mmCIF file of C-alpha atoms in Angstrom:
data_model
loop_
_atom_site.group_PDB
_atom_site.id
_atom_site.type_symbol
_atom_site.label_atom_id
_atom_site.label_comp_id
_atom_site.label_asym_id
_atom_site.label_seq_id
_atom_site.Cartn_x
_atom_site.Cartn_y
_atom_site.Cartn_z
ATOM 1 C CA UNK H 1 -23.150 18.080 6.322
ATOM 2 C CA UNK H 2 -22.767 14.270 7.012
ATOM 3 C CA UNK H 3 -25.966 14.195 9.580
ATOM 4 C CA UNK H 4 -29.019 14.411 6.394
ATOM 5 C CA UNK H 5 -27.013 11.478 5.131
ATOM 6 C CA UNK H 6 -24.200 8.969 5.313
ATOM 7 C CA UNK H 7 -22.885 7.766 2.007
ATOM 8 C CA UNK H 8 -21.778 3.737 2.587
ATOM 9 C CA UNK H 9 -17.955 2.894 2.767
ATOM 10 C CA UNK H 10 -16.570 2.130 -0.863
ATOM 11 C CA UNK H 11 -16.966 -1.161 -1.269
ATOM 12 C CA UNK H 12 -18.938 -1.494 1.795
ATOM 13 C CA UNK H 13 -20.656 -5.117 1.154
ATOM 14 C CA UNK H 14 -20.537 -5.060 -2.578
ATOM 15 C CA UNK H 15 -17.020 -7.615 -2.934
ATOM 16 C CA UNK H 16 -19.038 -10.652 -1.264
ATOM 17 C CA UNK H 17 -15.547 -11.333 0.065
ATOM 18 C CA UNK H 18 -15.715 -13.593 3.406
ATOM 19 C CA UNK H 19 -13.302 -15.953 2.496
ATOM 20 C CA UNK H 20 -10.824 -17.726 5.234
ATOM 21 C CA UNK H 21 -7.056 -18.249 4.882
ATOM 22 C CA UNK H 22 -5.207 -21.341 5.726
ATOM 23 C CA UNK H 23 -3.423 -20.493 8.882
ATOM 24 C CA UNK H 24 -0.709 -22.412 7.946
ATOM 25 C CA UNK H 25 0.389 -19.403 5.770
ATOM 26 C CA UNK H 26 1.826 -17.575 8.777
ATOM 27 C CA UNK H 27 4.125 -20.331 9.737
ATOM 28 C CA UNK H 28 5.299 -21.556 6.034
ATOM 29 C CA UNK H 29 5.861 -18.198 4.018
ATOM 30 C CA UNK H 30 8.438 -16.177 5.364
ATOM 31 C CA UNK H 31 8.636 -12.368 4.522
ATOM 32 C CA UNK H 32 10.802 -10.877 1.544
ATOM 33 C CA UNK H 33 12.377 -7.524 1.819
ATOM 34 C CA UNK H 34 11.696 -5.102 -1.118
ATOM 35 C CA UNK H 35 14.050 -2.996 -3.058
ATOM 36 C CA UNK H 36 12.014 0.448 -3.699
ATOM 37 C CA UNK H 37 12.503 1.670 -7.346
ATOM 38 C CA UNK H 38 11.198 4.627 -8.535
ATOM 39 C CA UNK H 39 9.169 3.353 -11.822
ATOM 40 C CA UNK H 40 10.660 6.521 -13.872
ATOM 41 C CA UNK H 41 10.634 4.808 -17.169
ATOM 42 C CA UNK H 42 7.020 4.042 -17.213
ATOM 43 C CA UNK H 43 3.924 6.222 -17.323
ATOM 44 C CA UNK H 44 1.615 5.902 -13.995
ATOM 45 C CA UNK H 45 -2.248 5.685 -13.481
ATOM 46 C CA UNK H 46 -4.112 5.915 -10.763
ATOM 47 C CA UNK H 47 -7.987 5.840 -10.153
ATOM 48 C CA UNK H 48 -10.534 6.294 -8.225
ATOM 49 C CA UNK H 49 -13.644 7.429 -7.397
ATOM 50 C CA UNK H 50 -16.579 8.262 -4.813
ATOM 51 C CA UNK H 51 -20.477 8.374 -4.567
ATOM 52 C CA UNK H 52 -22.136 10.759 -2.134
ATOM 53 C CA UNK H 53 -26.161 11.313 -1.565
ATOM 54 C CA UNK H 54 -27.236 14.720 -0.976
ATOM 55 C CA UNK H 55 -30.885 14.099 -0.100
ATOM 56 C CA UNK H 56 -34.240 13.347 -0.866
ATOM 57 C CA UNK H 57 -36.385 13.587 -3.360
ATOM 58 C CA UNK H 58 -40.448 12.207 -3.822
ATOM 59 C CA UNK H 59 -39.999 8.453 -3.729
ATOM 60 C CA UNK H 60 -35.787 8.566 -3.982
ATOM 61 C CA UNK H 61 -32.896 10.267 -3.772
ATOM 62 C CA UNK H 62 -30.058 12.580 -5.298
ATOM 63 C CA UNK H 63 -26.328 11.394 -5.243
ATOM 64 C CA UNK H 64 -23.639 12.866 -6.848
ATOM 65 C CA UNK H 65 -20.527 10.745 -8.206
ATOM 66 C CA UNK H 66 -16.772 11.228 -9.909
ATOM 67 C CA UNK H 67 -13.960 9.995 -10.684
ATOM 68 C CA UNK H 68 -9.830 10.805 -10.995
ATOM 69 C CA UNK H 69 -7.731 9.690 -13.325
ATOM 70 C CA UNK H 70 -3.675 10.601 -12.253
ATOM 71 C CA UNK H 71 -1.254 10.569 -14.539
ATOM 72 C CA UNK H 72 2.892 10.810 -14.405
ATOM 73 C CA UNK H 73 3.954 10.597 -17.572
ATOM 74 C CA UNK H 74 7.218 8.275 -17.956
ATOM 75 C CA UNK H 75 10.320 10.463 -17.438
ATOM 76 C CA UNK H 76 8.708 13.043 -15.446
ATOM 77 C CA UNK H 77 8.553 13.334 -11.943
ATOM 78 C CA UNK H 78 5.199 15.613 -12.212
ATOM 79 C CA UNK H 79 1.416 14.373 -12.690
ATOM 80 C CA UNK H 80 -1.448 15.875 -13.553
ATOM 81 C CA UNK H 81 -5.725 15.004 -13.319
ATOM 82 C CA UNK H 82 -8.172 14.033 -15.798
ATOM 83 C CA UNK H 83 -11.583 14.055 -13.928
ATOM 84 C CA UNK H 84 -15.300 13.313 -14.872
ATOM 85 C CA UNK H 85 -17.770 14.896 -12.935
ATOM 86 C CA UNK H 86 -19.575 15.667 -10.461
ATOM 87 C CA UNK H 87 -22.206 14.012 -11.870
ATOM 88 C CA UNK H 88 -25.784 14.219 -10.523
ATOM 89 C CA UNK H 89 -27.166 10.712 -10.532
ATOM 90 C CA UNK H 90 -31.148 11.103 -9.321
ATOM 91 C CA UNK H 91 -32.420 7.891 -8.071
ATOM 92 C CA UNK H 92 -36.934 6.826 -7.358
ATOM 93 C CA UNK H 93 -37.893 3.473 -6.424
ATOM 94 C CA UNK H 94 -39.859 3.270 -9.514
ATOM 95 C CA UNK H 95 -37.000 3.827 -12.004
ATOM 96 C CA UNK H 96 -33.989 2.454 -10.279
ATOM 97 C CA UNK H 97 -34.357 -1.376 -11.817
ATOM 98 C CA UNK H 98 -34.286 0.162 -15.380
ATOM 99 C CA UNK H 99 -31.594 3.224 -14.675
ATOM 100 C CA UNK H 100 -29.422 0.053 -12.805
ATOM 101 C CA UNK H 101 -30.019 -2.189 -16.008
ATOM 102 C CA UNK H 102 -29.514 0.604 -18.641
ATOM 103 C CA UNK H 103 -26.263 1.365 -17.222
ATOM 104 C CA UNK H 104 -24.745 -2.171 -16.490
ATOM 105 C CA UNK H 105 -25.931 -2.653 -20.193
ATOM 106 C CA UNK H 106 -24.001 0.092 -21.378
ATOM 107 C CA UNK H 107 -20.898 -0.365 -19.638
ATOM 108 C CA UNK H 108 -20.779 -4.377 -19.470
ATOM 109 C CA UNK H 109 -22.310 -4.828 -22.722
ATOM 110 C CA UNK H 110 -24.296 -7.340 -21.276
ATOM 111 C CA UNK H 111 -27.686 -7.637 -19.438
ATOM 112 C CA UNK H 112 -28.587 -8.153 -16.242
ATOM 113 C CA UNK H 113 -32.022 -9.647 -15.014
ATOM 114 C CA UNK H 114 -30.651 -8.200 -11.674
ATOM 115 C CA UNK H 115 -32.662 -5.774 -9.854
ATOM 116 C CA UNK H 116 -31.256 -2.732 -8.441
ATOM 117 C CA UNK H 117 -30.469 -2.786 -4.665
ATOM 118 C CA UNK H 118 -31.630 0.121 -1.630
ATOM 119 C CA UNK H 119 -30.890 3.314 -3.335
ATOM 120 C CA UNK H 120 -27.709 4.048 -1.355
ATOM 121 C CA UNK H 121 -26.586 0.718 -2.921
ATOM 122 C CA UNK H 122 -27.815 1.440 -6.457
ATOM 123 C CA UNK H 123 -25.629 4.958 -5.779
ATOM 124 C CA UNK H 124 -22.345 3.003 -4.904
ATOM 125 C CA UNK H 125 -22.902 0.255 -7.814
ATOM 126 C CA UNK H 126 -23.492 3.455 -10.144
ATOM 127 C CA UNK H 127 -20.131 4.860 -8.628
ATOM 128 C CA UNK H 128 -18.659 0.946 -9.585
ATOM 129 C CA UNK H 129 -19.940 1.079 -12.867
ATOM 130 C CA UNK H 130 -18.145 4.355 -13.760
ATOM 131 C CA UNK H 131 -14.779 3.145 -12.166
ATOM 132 C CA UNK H 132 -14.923 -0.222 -14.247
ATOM 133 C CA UNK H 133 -15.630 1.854 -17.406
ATOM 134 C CA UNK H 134 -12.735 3.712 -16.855
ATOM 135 C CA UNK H 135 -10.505 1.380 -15.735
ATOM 136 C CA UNK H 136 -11.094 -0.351 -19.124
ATOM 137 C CA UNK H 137 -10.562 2.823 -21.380
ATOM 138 C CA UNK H 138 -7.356 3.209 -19.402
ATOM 139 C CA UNK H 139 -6.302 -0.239 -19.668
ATOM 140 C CA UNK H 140 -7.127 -0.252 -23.614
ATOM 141 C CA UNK H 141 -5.852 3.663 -24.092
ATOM 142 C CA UNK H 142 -2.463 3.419 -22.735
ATOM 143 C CA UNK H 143 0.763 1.127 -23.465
ATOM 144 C CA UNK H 144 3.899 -0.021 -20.986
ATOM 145 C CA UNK H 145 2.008 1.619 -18.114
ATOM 146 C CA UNK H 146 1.891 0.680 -14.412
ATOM 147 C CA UNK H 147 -2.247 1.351 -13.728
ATOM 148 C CA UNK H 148 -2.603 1.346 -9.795
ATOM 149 C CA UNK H 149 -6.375 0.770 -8.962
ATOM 150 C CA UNK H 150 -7.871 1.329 -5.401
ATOM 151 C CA UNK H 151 -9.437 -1.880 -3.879
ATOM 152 C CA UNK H 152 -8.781 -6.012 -5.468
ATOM 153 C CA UNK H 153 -9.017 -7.942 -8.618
ATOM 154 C CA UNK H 154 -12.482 -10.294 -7.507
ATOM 155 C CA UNK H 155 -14.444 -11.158 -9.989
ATOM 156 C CA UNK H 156 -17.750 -13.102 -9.510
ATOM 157 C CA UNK H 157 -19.783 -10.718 -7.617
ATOM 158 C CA UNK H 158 -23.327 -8.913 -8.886
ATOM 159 C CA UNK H 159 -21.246 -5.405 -8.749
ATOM 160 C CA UNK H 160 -18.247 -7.395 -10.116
ATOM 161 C CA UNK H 161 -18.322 -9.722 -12.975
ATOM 162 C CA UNK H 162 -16.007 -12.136 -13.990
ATOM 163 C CA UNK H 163 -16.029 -11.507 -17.355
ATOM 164 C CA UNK H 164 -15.374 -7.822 -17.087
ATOM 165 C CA UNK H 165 -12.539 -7.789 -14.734
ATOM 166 C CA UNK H 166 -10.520 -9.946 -16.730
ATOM 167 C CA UNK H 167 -11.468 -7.793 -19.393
ATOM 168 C CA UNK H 168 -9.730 -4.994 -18.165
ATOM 169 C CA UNK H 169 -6.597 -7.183 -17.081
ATOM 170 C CA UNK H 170 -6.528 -9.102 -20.471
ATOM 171 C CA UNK H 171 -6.660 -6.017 -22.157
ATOM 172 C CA UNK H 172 -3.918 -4.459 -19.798
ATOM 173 C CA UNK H 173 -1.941 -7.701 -20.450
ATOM 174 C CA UNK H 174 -2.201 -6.737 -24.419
ATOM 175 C CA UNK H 175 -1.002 -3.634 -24.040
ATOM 176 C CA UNK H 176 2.185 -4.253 -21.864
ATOM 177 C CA UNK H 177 0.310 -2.278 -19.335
ATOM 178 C CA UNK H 178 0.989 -3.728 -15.433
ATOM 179 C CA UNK H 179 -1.971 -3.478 -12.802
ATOM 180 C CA UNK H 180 -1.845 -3.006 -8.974
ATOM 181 C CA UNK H 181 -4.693 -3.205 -6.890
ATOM 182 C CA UNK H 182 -4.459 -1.623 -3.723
ATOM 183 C CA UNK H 183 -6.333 -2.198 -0.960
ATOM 184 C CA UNK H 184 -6.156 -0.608 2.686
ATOM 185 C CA UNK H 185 -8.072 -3.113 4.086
ATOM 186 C CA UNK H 186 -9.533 -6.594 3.298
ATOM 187 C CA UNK H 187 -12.290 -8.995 4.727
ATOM 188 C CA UNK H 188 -9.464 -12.111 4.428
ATOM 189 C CA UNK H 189 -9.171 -13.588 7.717
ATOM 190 C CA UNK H 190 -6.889 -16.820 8.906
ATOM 191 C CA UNK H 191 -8.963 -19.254 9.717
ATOM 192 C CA UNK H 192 -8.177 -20.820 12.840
ATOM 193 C CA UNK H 193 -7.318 -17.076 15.170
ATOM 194 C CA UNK H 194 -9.792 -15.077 13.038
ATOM 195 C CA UNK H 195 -7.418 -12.196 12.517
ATOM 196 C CA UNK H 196 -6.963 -10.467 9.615
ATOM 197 C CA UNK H 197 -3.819 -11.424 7.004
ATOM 198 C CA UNK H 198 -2.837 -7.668 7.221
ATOM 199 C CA UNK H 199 -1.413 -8.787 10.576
ATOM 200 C CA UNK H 200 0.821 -11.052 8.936
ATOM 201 C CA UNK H 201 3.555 -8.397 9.014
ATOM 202 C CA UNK H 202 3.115 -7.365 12.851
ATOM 203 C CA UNK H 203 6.293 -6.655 13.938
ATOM 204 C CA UNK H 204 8.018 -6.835 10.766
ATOM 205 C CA UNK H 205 9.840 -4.154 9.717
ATOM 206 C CA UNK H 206 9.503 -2.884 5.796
ATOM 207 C CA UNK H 207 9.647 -2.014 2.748
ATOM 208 C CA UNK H 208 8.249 -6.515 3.023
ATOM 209 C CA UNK H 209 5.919 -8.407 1.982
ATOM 210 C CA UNK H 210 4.252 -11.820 1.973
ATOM 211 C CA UNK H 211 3.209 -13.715 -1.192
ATOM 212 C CA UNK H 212 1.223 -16.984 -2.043
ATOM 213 C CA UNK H 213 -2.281 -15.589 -0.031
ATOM 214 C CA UNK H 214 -3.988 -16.614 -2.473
ATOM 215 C CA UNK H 215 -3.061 -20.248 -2.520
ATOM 216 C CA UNK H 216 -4.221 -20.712 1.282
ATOM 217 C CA UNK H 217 -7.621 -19.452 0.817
ATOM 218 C CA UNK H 218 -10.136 -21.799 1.845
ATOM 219 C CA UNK H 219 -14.002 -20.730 -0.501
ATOM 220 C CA UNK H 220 -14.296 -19.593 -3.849
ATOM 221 C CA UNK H 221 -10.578 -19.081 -4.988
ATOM 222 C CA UNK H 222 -11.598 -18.700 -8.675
ATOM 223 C CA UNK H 223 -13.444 -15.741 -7.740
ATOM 224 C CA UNK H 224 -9.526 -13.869 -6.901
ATOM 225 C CA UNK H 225 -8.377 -12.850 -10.597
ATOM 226 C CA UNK H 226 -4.918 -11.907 -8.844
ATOM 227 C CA UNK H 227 -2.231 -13.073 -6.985
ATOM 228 C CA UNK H 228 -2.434 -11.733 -2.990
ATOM 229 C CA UNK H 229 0.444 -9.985 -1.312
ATOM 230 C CA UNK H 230 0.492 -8.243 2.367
ATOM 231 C CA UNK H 231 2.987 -5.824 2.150
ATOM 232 C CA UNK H 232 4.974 -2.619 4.001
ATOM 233 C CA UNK H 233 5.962 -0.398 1.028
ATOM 234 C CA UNK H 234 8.121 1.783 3.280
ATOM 235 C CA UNK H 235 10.075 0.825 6.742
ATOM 236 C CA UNK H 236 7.372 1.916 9.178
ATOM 237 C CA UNK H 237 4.493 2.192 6.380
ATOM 238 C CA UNK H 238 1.080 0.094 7.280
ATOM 239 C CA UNK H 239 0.492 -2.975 5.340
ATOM 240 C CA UNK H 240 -1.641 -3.295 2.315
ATOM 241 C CA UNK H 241 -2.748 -6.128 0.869
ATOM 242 C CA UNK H 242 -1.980 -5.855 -3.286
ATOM 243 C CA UNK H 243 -3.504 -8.122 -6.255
ATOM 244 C CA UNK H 244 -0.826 -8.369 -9.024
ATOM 245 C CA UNK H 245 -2.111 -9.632 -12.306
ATOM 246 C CA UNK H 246 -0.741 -13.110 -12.830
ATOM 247 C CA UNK H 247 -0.906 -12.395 -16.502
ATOM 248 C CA UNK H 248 0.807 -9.498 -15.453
ATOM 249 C CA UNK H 249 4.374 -8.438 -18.411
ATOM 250 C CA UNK H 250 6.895 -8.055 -15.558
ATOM 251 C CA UNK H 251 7.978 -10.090 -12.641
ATOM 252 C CA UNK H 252 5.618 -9.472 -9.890
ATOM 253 C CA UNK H 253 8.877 -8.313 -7.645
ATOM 254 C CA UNK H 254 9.698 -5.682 -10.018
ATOM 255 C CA UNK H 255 6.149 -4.337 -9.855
ATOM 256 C CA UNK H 256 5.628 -4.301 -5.924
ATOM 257 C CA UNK H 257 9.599 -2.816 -6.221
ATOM 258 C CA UNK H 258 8.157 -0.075 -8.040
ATOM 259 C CA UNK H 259 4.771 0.541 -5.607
ATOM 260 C CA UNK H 260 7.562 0.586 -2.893
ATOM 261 C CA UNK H 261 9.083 3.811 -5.232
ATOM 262 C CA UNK H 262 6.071 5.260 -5.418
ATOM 263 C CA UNK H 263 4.839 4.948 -1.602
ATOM 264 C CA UNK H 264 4.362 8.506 0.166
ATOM 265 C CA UNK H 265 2.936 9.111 3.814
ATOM 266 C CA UNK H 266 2.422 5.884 5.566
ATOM 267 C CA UNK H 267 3.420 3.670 2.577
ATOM 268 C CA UNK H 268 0.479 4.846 0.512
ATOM 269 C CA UNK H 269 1.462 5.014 -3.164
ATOM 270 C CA UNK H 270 1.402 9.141 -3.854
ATOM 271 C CA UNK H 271 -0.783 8.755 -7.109
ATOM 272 C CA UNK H 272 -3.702 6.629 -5.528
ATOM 273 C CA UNK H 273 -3.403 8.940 -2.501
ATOM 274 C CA UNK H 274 -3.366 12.512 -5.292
ATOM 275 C CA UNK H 275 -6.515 10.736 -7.352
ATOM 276 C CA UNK H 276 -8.465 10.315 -4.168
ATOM 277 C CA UNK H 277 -7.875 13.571 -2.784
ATOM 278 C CA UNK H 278 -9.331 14.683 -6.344
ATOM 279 C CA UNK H 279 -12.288 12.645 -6.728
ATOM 280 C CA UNK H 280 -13.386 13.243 -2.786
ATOM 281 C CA UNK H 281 -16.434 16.368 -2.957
ATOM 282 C CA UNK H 282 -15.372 19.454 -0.466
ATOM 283 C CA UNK H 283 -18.309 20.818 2.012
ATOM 284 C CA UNK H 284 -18.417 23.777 -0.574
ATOM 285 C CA UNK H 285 -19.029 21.297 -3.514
ATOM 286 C CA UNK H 286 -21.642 19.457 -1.607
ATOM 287 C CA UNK H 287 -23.544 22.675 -0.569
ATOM 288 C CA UNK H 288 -23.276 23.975 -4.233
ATOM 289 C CA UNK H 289 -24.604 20.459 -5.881
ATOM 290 C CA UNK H 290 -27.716 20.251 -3.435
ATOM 291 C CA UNK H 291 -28.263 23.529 -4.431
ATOM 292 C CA UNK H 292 -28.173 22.109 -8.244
ATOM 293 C CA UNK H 293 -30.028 19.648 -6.870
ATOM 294 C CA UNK H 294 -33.258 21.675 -5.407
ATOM 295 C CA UNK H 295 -33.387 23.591 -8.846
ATOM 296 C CA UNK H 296 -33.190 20.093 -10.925
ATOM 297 C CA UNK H 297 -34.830 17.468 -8.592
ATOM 298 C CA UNK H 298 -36.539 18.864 -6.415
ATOM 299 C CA UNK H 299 -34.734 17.932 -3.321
ATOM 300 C CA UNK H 300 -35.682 18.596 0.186
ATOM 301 C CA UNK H 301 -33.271 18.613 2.824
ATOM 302 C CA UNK H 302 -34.546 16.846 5.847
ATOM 303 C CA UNK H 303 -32.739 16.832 9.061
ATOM 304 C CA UNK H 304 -31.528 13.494 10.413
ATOM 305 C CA UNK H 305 -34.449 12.267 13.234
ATOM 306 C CA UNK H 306 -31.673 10.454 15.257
ATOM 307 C CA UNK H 307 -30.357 14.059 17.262
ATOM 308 C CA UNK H 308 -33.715 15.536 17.653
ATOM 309 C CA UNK H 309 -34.898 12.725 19.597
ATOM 310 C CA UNK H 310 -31.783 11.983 21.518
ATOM 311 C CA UNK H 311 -30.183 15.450 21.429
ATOM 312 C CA UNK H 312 -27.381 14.296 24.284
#
């Protein structure tokens, strides 16, 4: 399925993040233990989304994107999924400036004089563009919420702006509503050994976690909209690094306290982990949209060059 085409990394490229850490961090900020809390008073978000191309079409391609909205309702133990799509997103190099335009337009509310990237890229930014819009309508929909996001809170990127991410965590901030970004991994390095702050907490045993990050960072600080924490949400969990809203209605403790109470295999907070599950397309999805997508588009399934040449 993957060899007629490889879908970029979420993300992949589009944060602009290659910022260095002081390395003085690892020898002045000692880690604090966490005391996990199961949020049960407040109602839980979490989403995500994904961006897949199926193939070619004359001049372009089709992708396909969605995204999951999880919800646990305060006082409940049980979630449940509000999804959009799949949605069939047909891409040309002749109308992907003014599809990539038309849509930042409509979601940012803004223009952009921007021109579209490759058309893998213009797939993932179309993928952004529906997680941002969502991540607003939950931030401005629901009150006294804890809204767990998958990736950071930077702002000042073409895929990113400022003005929009603050957006959503103003708006959040209005509404009582606490945000957690979540990342699994991050392109912060210290910048003397060159490794990355997730190894802060080698050896360290959790629920931890490290605070301040973003006060040692060397380029473009504005750009982080958050504070930075590495931390273990569970005793042998892997470290994530987390951007708390410093606007944020609750002490930022009490909020990586409750991410600890919410952490399932390998520290991973269960509702991120249950909205991508949802959002990620099966091999039976995929073979049913390209079949949408030869009736619709046209598309043509070509068979990646790469194994027929060097078949061993």
């Amino acid at each position: 399925m993957t060899e007629y085409f490889v879908s970029p990394e979420k993300g992949e490229a589009e944060e602009g993040e290659e910022a260095t850490v002081h390395e003085e961090l690892q020898t002045q900020i000692e880690s604090e233990p966490l005391e996990p809390k199961y949020p049960i008073e407040r109602t839980v978000l979490a989403i995500d989304s994904t961006s897949f191309a199926l193939g070619y079409i004359p001049d372009g391609l089709v992708g396909v994107v969605r995204a999951s909205i999880i919800e646990k309702p305060a006082g409940q133990n049980r979630q449940r999924l509000e999804r959009y799509g799949p949605l069939l997103v047909p891409i040309t190099e002749q109308d992907k400036d003014a599809r990539y335009q038309n849509l930042y337009k409509a979601v940012y509310g803004e223009r952009t004089e921007s021109r579209a990237p490759d058309l893998i890229k213009t797939l993932e930014r179309t993928r952004n563009l529906l997680e941002r819009h969502i991540e607003f309508e939950v931030a401005k929909r629901y009150r006294d919420s804890l809204i767990l996001l998958d990736g950071s809170l930077i702002g000042g990127t073409v895929a990113n702006p400022r003005f929009f991410v603050k957006k959503i965590i103003d708006q959040a901030a209005a509404n009582g509503n606490l945000i957690a970004a979540v990342s699994k991994s991050t392109r912060l390095t210290l910048e003397d050994s060159r490794r990355n702050i997730l190894t802060l907490l080698d050896g360290i045993s959790g629920p931890c976690y490290i605070g301040g990050v973003k006060n040692y960072i060397s380029q473009e600080r504005e750009k982080y909209l958050g504070d930075i924490y590495v931390a273990k949400l569970t005793p042998r969990g892997e470290p994530f690094r987390i951007d708390l809203a410093e606007n944020a209605p609750a002490p930022h403790t009490e909020i990586l306290n409750a991410l600890s109470g919410l952490a399932g295999d390998y520290g991973y907070p269960e509702e991120l982990k249950l909205a991508h599950m949802t959002c990620v397309l099966s091999a039976i999805e995929i073979l049913e949209l390209q079949a949408a997508a030869i009736t619709l588009h046209g598309l043509v399934m070509k068979e990646e060059i790469r194994p027929r040449i060097f078949p061993l």
